[in-house]
Every structure is written in C-alpha cells, then in structure tokens.
C-alpha cells in the first residue's frame, strides 16, 4: 500500500484525489497528510476524508507524514514550487495538469528530476476516455495510414467557459491562460495520438466576449446590482461546496470565487486559434472558444489512407446520446462507423480509469496512457509558445523556449 500527501485542498483535490483515496481506493492507497495555504479548506477536506492529518506548512507535511508520493493540486503558477521542493526532499510527485505555466518553470522541474532521480507524473484524464482511447487504437492500427494533418476545435459553453473568468484562472500570471490551463488537455491528446512532438506554432488570441465588454457589471456576483438580469450570475450561497470551501474561507486569504466575468482586470483570452507544425511535417489547426452556446469538440484527422472524424457533445441537445461515433473513410469512399458507449462518472468515466492507474499497483498500460514530465512539458510548452506567439506576432519554436537548438 502506498501513502499519499496532498498540497492544495480545492475542488479538484477533493473529488479527483482525496475522497477517492479515502473511500474508493483505500485497499491500495492511504491519505496521510493535507496542506493548503487556507487552513479552513484543508480542515474541511480532512473532515470529509475521515480526519486526515492537516499540517500548517508544506515542509511540515513532508517531514511529518513521510508519504510515498506527493500530489500537487494547487494554483497552476505554484505547481513548480511544490513539485521541486517535494523532489528535493526525496519524494515522487503526481501533479494536476498543467505541470506548470511556462517554459522557465518547466525547465526547473526537469532539472530537479535529473538532479534528484525522482519522477513527476501528470494527470491527463483525457487520455483515459474510452472514445479518445479508441481513436488512439485506430491510429496505431493504421486505420488512415500515416497522419498528415489534424483539425481540432474545442468549444466551452457559457457555464463551463465563464467559470474560468470568475476564478483565479482569469489572470495570466496564475494560469498561463486557457492555452495552458485548458488546452494542455487537448495538446497532450494530440501529441499522444500522433506519438510526435510539436516543433513550431503561430497563434492568435483575444478577449472578444468576457472582460470589460459591458457596462452592467460589478466586482462579484454576491454583491452585484445586476443579479436579476445577468445571465452569468453565480449564487455561491446556494452551492453547498462553494459556500463552505470558498465563501466561508474568504477571511483567511481573500480569494473571491465569484468575481465578475466582465471585470476589467481579466488578462486571459477567450478566443484562440493556432497553426502548429509537428516533426515529420504533420500540421495541426486548433481553436478554442470559451463562450459557445453548447460545449464539445470536433476533430478531423487526415492520413495517407483516409480520414477520421470525431465529435463529442458535453452540453446541448446531443449531450444525452448514449453512444459516440467515429467515422473512418478510405479513399474509395467507403466508411466504417465505430460506436463507443459512454461511461458514467467524471469526464466521461475517464477520472476513475485514471485513478485506477494511479492508485492500484501494476496496472497494464498498453496504450501508454500514463503521462510523465516530458509529456507535461510538450503540452504546456505548446501553450506557452502560443502565448509568446500572440504577444510577439511571430512563429515560435518549442525548442526556443526550452533552450535547445532543434525541436524538443
């Protein structure tokens, strides 16, 4: 049985790591420590998990609990700090995605791994969805030959997309923007499907919808004069989790969970478009929109022997369909349709599959779904390079960010 200590006691730490370890995977995993800069949240999480020890500092947790693995689930911009400190103290790490928010912090993590011999694992749950896994299997089998081009579009709806503009994610220095925080899922998925590494990106990004785009706005939903008319009003007091973990914990750190999505301090983009070149001249067109009427994604993958079409709906009129379909076309006009049954649970059933891989020993991994620090590097540096490209209005090479002469 392995023991785990968690730094960060927010929503993701709670439902992805702490409670599953305490109640679902307790036969092979044990939670031995919790630390968060906000002790209210840490103590609430401890109570929900059966009284796990809460520590008043990260170092105290490491020395007091002596876990086999440290789980990092803090604000993205602090991931590197806790990962490196854990590695240097002699512990392996599991980190929530993204591994960090920029290339400089990424280089520091990779160097700490080399220096200490300890390892970092990144939790990319998108690899574990049965639908995306079937795409990987078909590509591995050569269903469309050698992949030459991918078109990939992701739409966040007014519920999910808006939430990034209420929370700490709204500031680039906290999250790296959606091209790092959110797109890291998508970039990793594409990297994994291809089995190749990105070399160069040219990107565009802007705030077209959120931010200071309307006069009827306030500082936060709780005190806003436009509660009755704003379609983005979020009632924290009626949400049991948000009320206790965030509203009830504000007095400690001042973190406001329901900031106005039209605030003038927002620095991240809500509309993004990329052109990416991979090794072997494979190309990717990618877009992310954070204000769509419905949520889902669509991918078209071209290869030397055909074309694959994939689409997923997570809100809107098609979200309730029990199956998802993949269409594979050959150059003679024939089509093969694959129907994949949806699973229950977080992220289409992928969370529990990822948890099993993490917390149950010796799980087979024929598709290479477990992601290491290099996978984390490739996904976040693609997003970081895109941010740099938008700022400089030029193509940016991934190797440029990592300080190497050629592609990563």
PDB file of C-alpha atoms in Angstrom, residues 67-281:
ATOM      1  CA  UNK A  67       4.410   9.859   2.052  1.00  0.00           C
ATOM      2  CA  UNK A  68       5.447   7.652  -0.819  1.00  0.00           C
ATOM      3  CA  UNK A  69       4.051  10.219  -3.259  1.00  0.00           C
ATOM      4  CA  UNK A  70       3.172  13.923  -3.036  1.00  0.00           C
ATOM      5  CA  UNK A  71       0.112  15.089  -5.000  1.00  0.00           C
ATOM      6  CA  UNK A  72       0.184  18.710  -6.182  1.00  0.00           C
ATOM      7  CA  UNK A  73      -3.235  20.303  -6.784  1.00  0.00           C
ATOM      8  CA  UNK A  74      -2.634  23.987  -6.103  1.00  0.00           C
ATOM      9  CA  UNK A  75      -2.982  27.097  -8.285  1.00  0.00           C
ATOM     10  CA  UNK A  76      -1.142  26.333 -11.538  1.00  0.00           C
ATOM     11  CA  UNK A  77       1.522  29.009 -11.080  1.00  0.00           C
ATOM     12  CA  UNK A  78       2.708  27.346  -7.862  1.00  0.00           C
ATOM     13  CA  UNK A  79       2.941  23.774  -9.177  1.00  0.00           C
ATOM     14  CA  UNK A  80       6.649  24.061  -9.922  1.00  0.00           C
ATOM     15  CA  UNK A  81       7.427  25.300  -6.409  1.00  0.00           C
ATOM     16  CA  UNK A  82       5.796  22.354  -4.658  1.00  0.00           C
ATOM     17  CA  UNK A  83       6.971  19.785  -7.206  1.00  0.00           C
ATOM     18  CA  UNK A  84      10.590  20.856  -6.912  1.00  0.00           C
ATOM     19  CA  UNK A  85      10.501  21.013  -3.112  1.00  0.00           C
ATOM     20  CA  UNK A  86       8.978  17.538  -2.969  1.00  0.00           C
ATOM     21  CA  UNK A  87      11.533  16.090  -5.403  1.00  0.00           C
ATOM     22  CA  UNK A  88      14.407  17.638  -3.469  1.00  0.00           C
ATOM     23  CA  UNK A  89      13.022  16.165  -0.239  1.00  0.00           C
ATOM     24  CA  UNK A  90      13.147  12.710  -1.826  1.00  0.00           C
ATOM     25  CA  UNK A  91       9.529  12.172  -2.953  1.00  0.00           C
ATOM     26  CA  UNK A  92       7.991  11.293  -6.297  1.00  0.00           C
ATOM     27  CA  UNK A  93       5.135  13.544  -7.429  1.00  0.00           C
ATOM     28  CA  UNK A  94       1.777  13.378  -9.106  1.00  0.00           C
ATOM     29  CA  UNK A  95       0.667  16.777 -10.368  1.00  0.00           C
ATOM     30  CA  UNK A  96      -2.642  18.005 -11.670  1.00  0.00           C
ATOM     31  CA  UNK A  97      -2.398  19.386 -15.193  1.00  0.00           C
ATOM     32  CA  UNK A  98      -0.836  21.599 -16.392  1.00  0.00           C
ATOM     33  CA  UNK A  99       2.532  20.619 -14.978  1.00  0.00           C
ATOM     34  CA  UNK A 100       3.307  24.336 -14.715  1.00  0.00           C
ATOM     35  CA  UNK A 101       2.510  27.509 -16.682  1.00  0.00           C
ATOM     36  CA  UNK A 102       5.637  28.471 -18.649  1.00  0.00           C
ATOM     37  CA  UNK A 103       8.893  27.161 -20.056  1.00  0.00           C
ATOM     38  CA  UNK A 104      11.119  28.652 -17.356  1.00  0.00           C
ATOM     39  CA  UNK A 105       9.272  26.827 -14.589  1.00  0.00           C
ATOM     40  CA  UNK A 106       9.155  23.712 -16.741  1.00  0.00           C
ATOM     41  CA  UNK A 107      12.933  23.722 -17.177  1.00  0.00           C
ATOM     42  CA  UNK A 108      13.329  23.996 -13.417  1.00  0.00           C
ATOM     43  CA  UNK A 109      11.152  20.922 -12.875  1.00  0.00           C
ATOM     44  CA  UNK A 110      13.049  18.866 -15.459  1.00  0.00           C
ATOM     45  CA  UNK A 111      16.350  19.872 -13.883  1.00  0.00           C
ATOM     46  CA  UNK A 112      15.098  18.895 -10.424  1.00  0.00           C
ATOM     47  CA  UNK A 113      14.087  15.485 -11.774  1.00  0.00           C
ATOM     48  CA  UNK A 114      17.554  14.972 -13.243  1.00  0.00           C
ATOM     49  CA  UNK A 115      19.253  16.185 -10.065  1.00  0.00           C
ATOM     50  CA  UNK A 116      17.223  14.097  -7.630  1.00  0.00           C
ATOM     51  CA  UNK A 117      16.367  10.982  -9.627  1.00  0.00           C
ATOM     52  CA  UNK A 118      12.742  11.323  -8.530  1.00  0.00           C
ATOM     53  CA  UNK A 119       9.862  11.400 -11.017  1.00  0.00           C
ATOM     54  CA  UNK A 120       6.822  13.520 -11.861  1.00  0.00           C
ATOM     55  CA  UNK A 121       3.591  12.147 -13.249  1.00  0.00           C
ATOM     56  CA  UNK A 122       0.957  14.400 -14.858  1.00  0.00           C
ATOM     57  CA  UNK A 123      -2.761  13.563 -14.686  1.00  0.00           C
ATOM     58  CA  UNK A 124      -4.101  13.897 -18.226  1.00  0.00           C
ATOM     59  CA  UNK A 125      -7.513  12.322 -17.816  1.00  0.00           C
ATOM     60  CA  UNK A 126      -8.441  12.947 -21.470  1.00  0.00           C
ATOM     61  CA  UNK A 127      -6.223  10.009 -22.449  1.00  0.00           C
ATOM     62  CA  UNK A 128      -8.437   7.661 -20.433  1.00  0.00           C
ATOM     63  CA  UNK A 129     -11.792   8.363 -22.053  1.00  0.00           C
ATOM     64  CA  UNK A 130     -12.903   5.252 -23.998  1.00  0.00           C
ATOM     65  CA  UNK A 131     -13.650   7.428 -27.030  1.00  0.00           C
ATOM     66  CA  UNK A 132     -10.241   9.086 -27.222  1.00  0.00           C
ATOM     67  CA  UNK A 133      -8.562   5.765 -26.429  1.00  0.00           C
ATOM     68  CA  UNK A 134     -10.358   4.163 -29.391  1.00  0.00           C
ATOM     69  CA  UNK A 135      -9.006   6.917 -31.635  1.00  0.00           C
ATOM     70  CA  UNK A 136      -5.505   6.097 -30.395  1.00  0.00           C
ATOM     71  CA  UNK A 137      -6.035   2.390 -31.082  1.00  0.00           C
ATOM     72  CA  UNK A 138      -7.278   3.006 -34.621  1.00  0.00           C
ATOM     73  CA  UNK A 139      -4.391   5.341 -35.418  1.00  0.00           C
ATOM     74  CA  UNK A 140      -1.920   2.794 -34.026  1.00  0.00           C
ATOM     75  CA  UNK A 141      -3.535   0.152 -36.255  1.00  0.00           C
ATOM     76  CA  UNK A 142      -3.017   2.340 -39.330  1.00  0.00           C
ATOM     77  CA  UNK A 143      -6.736   2.863 -39.988  1.00  0.00           C
ATOM     78  CA  UNK A 144      -5.993   6.024 -42.016  1.00  0.00           C
ATOM     79  CA  UNK A 145      -2.307   5.392 -42.718  1.00  0.00           C
ATOM     80  CA  UNK A 146       0.296   7.939 -41.670  1.00  0.00           C
ATOM     81  CA  UNK A 147      -1.340  11.026 -40.160  1.00  0.00           C
ATOM     82  CA  UNK A 148      -0.634  14.190 -42.147  1.00  0.00           C
ATOM     83  CA  UNK A 149      -2.994  16.813 -40.723  1.00  0.00           C
ATOM     84  CA  UNK A 150      -5.401  17.389 -37.800  1.00  0.00           C
ATOM     85  CA  UNK A 151      -8.157  19.958 -37.457  1.00  0.00           C
ATOM     86  CA  UNK A 152      -9.243  20.220 -33.821  1.00  0.00           C
ATOM     87  CA  UNK A 153     -11.803  22.631 -32.365  1.00  0.00           C
ATOM     88  CA  UNK A 154     -12.965  22.840 -28.744  1.00  0.00           C
ATOM     89  CA  UNK A 155     -15.964  24.859 -27.564  1.00  0.00           C
ATOM     90  CA  UNK A 156     -16.635  25.755 -23.930  1.00  0.00           C
ATOM     91  CA  UNK A 157     -20.205  26.778 -23.137  1.00  0.00           C
ATOM     92  CA  UNK A 158     -21.473  29.731 -21.097  1.00  0.00           C
ATOM     93  CA  UNK A 159     -21.405  27.690 -17.890  1.00  0.00           C
ATOM     94  CA  UNK A 160     -18.019  25.984 -18.084  1.00  0.00           C
ATOM     95  CA  UNK A 161     -16.257  28.658 -20.094  1.00  0.00           C
ATOM     96  CA  UNK A 162     -17.441  31.542 -17.926  1.00  0.00           C
ATOM     97  CA  UNK A 163     -16.198  29.881 -14.763  1.00  0.00           C
ATOM     98  CA  UNK A 164     -12.561  30.370 -15.803  1.00  0.00           C
ATOM     99  CA  UNK A 165     -13.243  34.106 -15.898  1.00  0.00           C
ATOM    100  CA  UNK A 166     -14.659  34.165 -12.344  1.00  0.00           C
ATOM    101  CA  UNK A 167     -11.804  32.366 -10.644  1.00  0.00           C
ATOM    102  CA  UNK A 168      -8.054  32.753 -10.236  1.00  0.00           C
ATOM    103  CA  UNK A 169      -7.620  31.436 -13.792  1.00  0.00           C
ATOM    104  CA  UNK A 170      -8.670  34.869 -15.138  1.00  0.00           C
ATOM    105  CA  UNK A 171      -5.156  36.227 -14.586  1.00  0.00           C
ATOM    106  CA  UNK A 172      -2.417  35.091 -16.976  1.00  0.00           C
ATOM    107  CA  UNK A 173       0.185  35.016 -14.207  1.00  0.00           C
ATOM    108  CA  UNK A 174      -1.899  32.474 -12.269  1.00  0.00           C
ATOM    109  CA  UNK A 175      -2.880  30.042 -15.011  1.00  0.00           C
ATOM    110  CA  UNK A 176      -0.944  30.793 -18.179  1.00  0.00           C
ATOM    111  CA  UNK A 177      -4.339  31.458 -19.770  1.00  0.00           C
ATOM    112  CA  UNK A 178      -6.624  28.875 -21.317  1.00  0.00           C
ATOM    113  CA  UNK A 179      -3.957  27.918 -23.867  1.00  0.00           C
ATOM    114  CA  UNK A 180      -2.035  26.451 -20.939  1.00  0.00           C
ATOM    115  CA  UNK A 181      -4.614  25.632 -18.280  1.00  0.00           C
ATOM    116  CA  UNK A 182      -7.315  24.165 -20.548  1.00  0.00           C
ATOM    117  CA  UNK A 183      -5.628  23.434 -23.856  1.00  0.00           C
ATOM    118  CA  UNK A 184      -2.934  21.379 -22.156  1.00  0.00           C
ATOM    119  CA  UNK A 185      -5.542  18.560 -22.186  1.00  0.00           C
ATOM    120  CA  UNK A 186      -6.110  18.965 -25.898  1.00  0.00           C
ATOM    121  CA  UNK A 187      -2.460  19.389 -26.867  1.00  0.00           C
ATOM    122  CA  UNK A 188      -1.476  16.336 -24.855  1.00  0.00           C
ATOM    123  CA  UNK A 189      -4.239  14.329 -26.501  1.00  0.00           C
ATOM    124  CA  UNK A 190      -2.999  15.287 -29.965  1.00  0.00           C
ATOM    125  CA  UNK A 191       0.641  14.641 -29.044  1.00  0.00           C
ATOM    126  CA  UNK A 192      -0.381  11.233 -27.686  1.00  0.00           C
ATOM    127  CA  UNK A 193      -2.481  10.315 -30.719  1.00  0.00           C
ATOM    128  CA  UNK A 194       0.362  11.256 -33.061  1.00  0.00           C
ATOM    129  CA  UNK A 195       3.242   9.926 -30.998  1.00  0.00           C
ATOM    130  CA  UNK A 196       5.101  13.016 -32.194  1.00  0.00           C
ATOM    131  CA  UNK A 197       6.342  16.290 -30.723  1.00  0.00           C
ATOM    132  CA  UNK A 198       5.353  19.829 -31.755  1.00  0.00           C
ATOM    133  CA  UNK A 199       8.073  21.984 -33.279  1.00  0.00           C
ATOM    134  CA  UNK A 200       6.627  25.398 -34.106  1.00  0.00           C
ATOM    135  CA  UNK A 201       3.430  27.387 -33.527  1.00  0.00           C
ATOM    136  CA  UNK A 202       1.864  30.589 -34.804  1.00  0.00           C
ATOM    137  CA  UNK A 203      -1.128  31.748 -32.791  1.00  0.00           C
ATOM    138  CA  UNK A 204      -3.775  34.437 -32.432  1.00  0.00           C
ATOM    139  CA  UNK A 205      -5.721  35.244 -29.285  1.00  0.00           C
ATOM    140  CA  UNK A 206      -8.052  37.933 -27.973  1.00  0.00           C
ATOM    141  CA  UNK A 207     -10.807  38.716 -25.470  1.00  0.00           C
ATOM    142  CA  UNK A 208     -13.915  39.008 -27.594  1.00  0.00           C
ATOM    143  CA  UNK A 209     -16.655  38.253 -25.069  1.00  0.00           C
ATOM    144  CA  UNK A 210     -15.559  38.420 -21.412  1.00  0.00           C
ATOM    145  CA  UNK A 211     -13.668  41.232 -19.722  1.00  0.00           C
ATOM    146  CA  UNK A 212     -14.740  44.885 -19.862  1.00  0.00           C
ATOM    147  CA  UNK A 213     -17.263  44.403 -22.678  1.00  0.00           C
ATOM    148  CA  UNK A 214     -20.408  45.647 -20.901  1.00  0.00           C
ATOM    149  CA  UNK A 215     -21.265  48.459 -18.520  1.00  0.00           C
ATOM    150  CA  UNK A 216     -23.681  46.413 -16.370  1.00  0.00           C
ATOM    151  CA  UNK A 217     -21.136  44.734 -14.132  1.00  0.00           C
ATOM    152  CA  UNK A 218     -19.900  44.642 -10.566  1.00  0.00           C
ATOM    153  CA  UNK A 219     -16.959  43.315  -8.604  1.00  0.00           C
ATOM    154  CA  UNK A 220     -18.569  39.992  -7.690  1.00  0.00           C
ATOM    155  CA  UNK A 221     -21.887  38.178  -8.063  1.00  0.00           C
ATOM    156  CA  UNK A 222     -22.625  38.159  -4.330  1.00  0.00           C
ATOM    157  CA  UNK A 223     -22.925  41.944  -4.135  1.00  0.00           C
ATOM    158  CA  UNK A 224     -23.765  42.810  -7.753  1.00  0.00           C
ATOM    159  CA  UNK A 225     -26.695  45.126  -8.504  1.00  0.00           C
ATOM    160  CA  UNK A 226     -27.411  43.201 -11.730  1.00  0.00           C
ATOM    161  CA  UNK A 227     -28.037  39.774 -10.193  1.00  0.00           C
ATOM    162  CA  UNK A 228     -31.592  39.555 -11.529  1.00  0.00           C
ATOM    163  CA  UNK A 229     -30.673  40.425 -15.114  1.00  0.00           C
ATOM    164  CA  UNK A 230     -27.204  38.953 -15.662  1.00  0.00           C
ATOM    165  CA  UNK A 231     -27.176  35.563 -17.367  1.00  0.00           C
ATOM    166  CA  UNK A 232     -23.824  34.845 -15.697  1.00  0.00           C
ATOM    167  CA  UNK A 233     -24.997  35.349 -12.123  1.00  0.00           C
ATOM    168  CA  UNK A 234     -23.486  32.664  -9.901  1.00  0.00           C
ATOM    169  CA  UNK A 235     -25.068  32.089  -6.482  1.00  0.00           C
ATOM    170  CA  UNK A 236     -22.328  30.774  -4.223  1.00  0.00           C
ATOM    171  CA  UNK A 237     -24.588  30.668  -1.190  1.00  0.00           C
ATOM    172  CA  UNK A 238     -26.855  28.056  -2.794  1.00  0.00           C
ATOM    173  CA  UNK A 239     -23.909  25.813  -3.726  1.00  0.00           C
ATOM    174  CA  UNK A 240     -23.024  23.807  -0.617  1.00  0.00           C
ATOM    175  CA  UNK A 241     -19.439  23.118  -1.662  1.00  0.00           C
ATOM    176  CA  UNK A 242     -18.662  26.655  -2.860  1.00  0.00           C
ATOM    177  CA  UNK A 243     -20.343  28.159   0.187  1.00  0.00           C
ATOM    178  CA  UNK A 244     -18.225  26.181   2.647  1.00  0.00           C
ATOM    179  CA  UNK A 245     -14.900  25.808   0.827  1.00  0.00           C
ATOM    180  CA  UNK A 246     -14.727  29.286  -0.676  1.00  0.00           C
ATOM    181  CA  UNK A 247     -17.217  31.799   0.669  1.00  0.00           C
ATOM    182  CA  UNK A 248     -16.700  30.505   4.190  1.00  0.00           C
ATOM    183  CA  UNK A 249     -12.910  30.577   3.749  1.00  0.00           C
ATOM    184  CA  UNK A 250     -12.504  34.070   2.276  1.00  0.00           C
ATOM    185  CA  UNK A 251     -11.488  35.632   5.580  1.00  0.00           C
ATOM    186  CA  UNK A 252      -8.194  33.710   5.512  1.00  0.00           C
ATOM    187  CA  UNK A 253      -6.735  34.550   2.115  1.00  0.00           C
ATOM    188  CA  UNK A 254      -9.165  36.978   0.472  1.00  0.00           C
ATOM    189  CA  UNK A 255      -9.796  34.708  -2.508  1.00  0.00           C
ATOM    190  CA  UNK A 256     -13.122  35.599  -4.147  1.00  0.00           C
ATOM    191  CA  UNK A 257     -14.649  32.696  -6.093  1.00  0.00           C
ATOM    192  CA  UNK A 258     -17.462  34.641  -7.821  1.00  0.00           C
ATOM    193  CA  UNK A 259     -15.669  37.567  -9.463  1.00  0.00           C
ATOM    194  CA  UNK A 260     -17.456  39.317 -12.318  1.00  0.00           C
ATOM    195  CA  UNK A 261     -16.752  37.709 -15.703  1.00  0.00           C
ATOM    196  CA  UNK A 262     -16.825  41.219 -17.183  1.00  0.00           C
ATOM    197  CA  UNK A 263     -14.151  42.590 -14.863  1.00  0.00           C
ATOM    198  CA  UNK A 264     -11.512  44.894 -16.293  1.00  0.00           C
ATOM    199  CA  UNK A 265      -8.675  43.009 -14.567  1.00  0.00           C
ATOM    200  CA  UNK A 266      -9.050  39.875 -16.721  1.00  0.00           C
ATOM    201  CA  UNK A 267      -5.905  39.211 -18.749  1.00  0.00           C
ATOM    202  CA  UNK A 268      -6.563  35.809 -20.381  1.00  0.00           C
ATOM    203  CA  UNK A 269      -8.030  35.230 -23.845  1.00  0.00           C
ATOM    204  CA  UNK A 270     -11.449  33.766 -24.635  1.00  0.00           C
ATOM    205  CA  UNK A 271     -10.862  33.245 -28.402  1.00  0.00           C
ATOM    206  CA  UNK A 272      -7.775  31.420 -29.657  1.00  0.00           C
ATOM    207  CA  UNK A 273      -6.551  29.950 -32.943  1.00  0.00           C
ATOM    208  CA  UNK A 274      -3.276  28.131 -33.702  1.00  0.00           C
ATOM    209  CA  UNK A 275      -1.299  26.663 -36.584  1.00  0.00           C
ATOM    210  CA  UNK A 276       1.204  24.063 -35.375  1.00  0.00           C
ATOM    211  CA  UNK A 277       3.910  22.127 -37.198  1.00  0.00           C
ATOM    212  CA  UNK A 278       4.982  18.788 -35.748  1.00  0.00           C
ATOM    213  CA  UNK A 279       8.006  16.688 -36.561  1.00  0.00           C
ATOM    214  CA  UNK A 280       7.711  14.912 -39.930  1.00  0.00           C
ATOM    215  CA  UNK A 281       5.789  17.973 -41.195  1.00  0.00           C
TER     216      UNK A 281
END
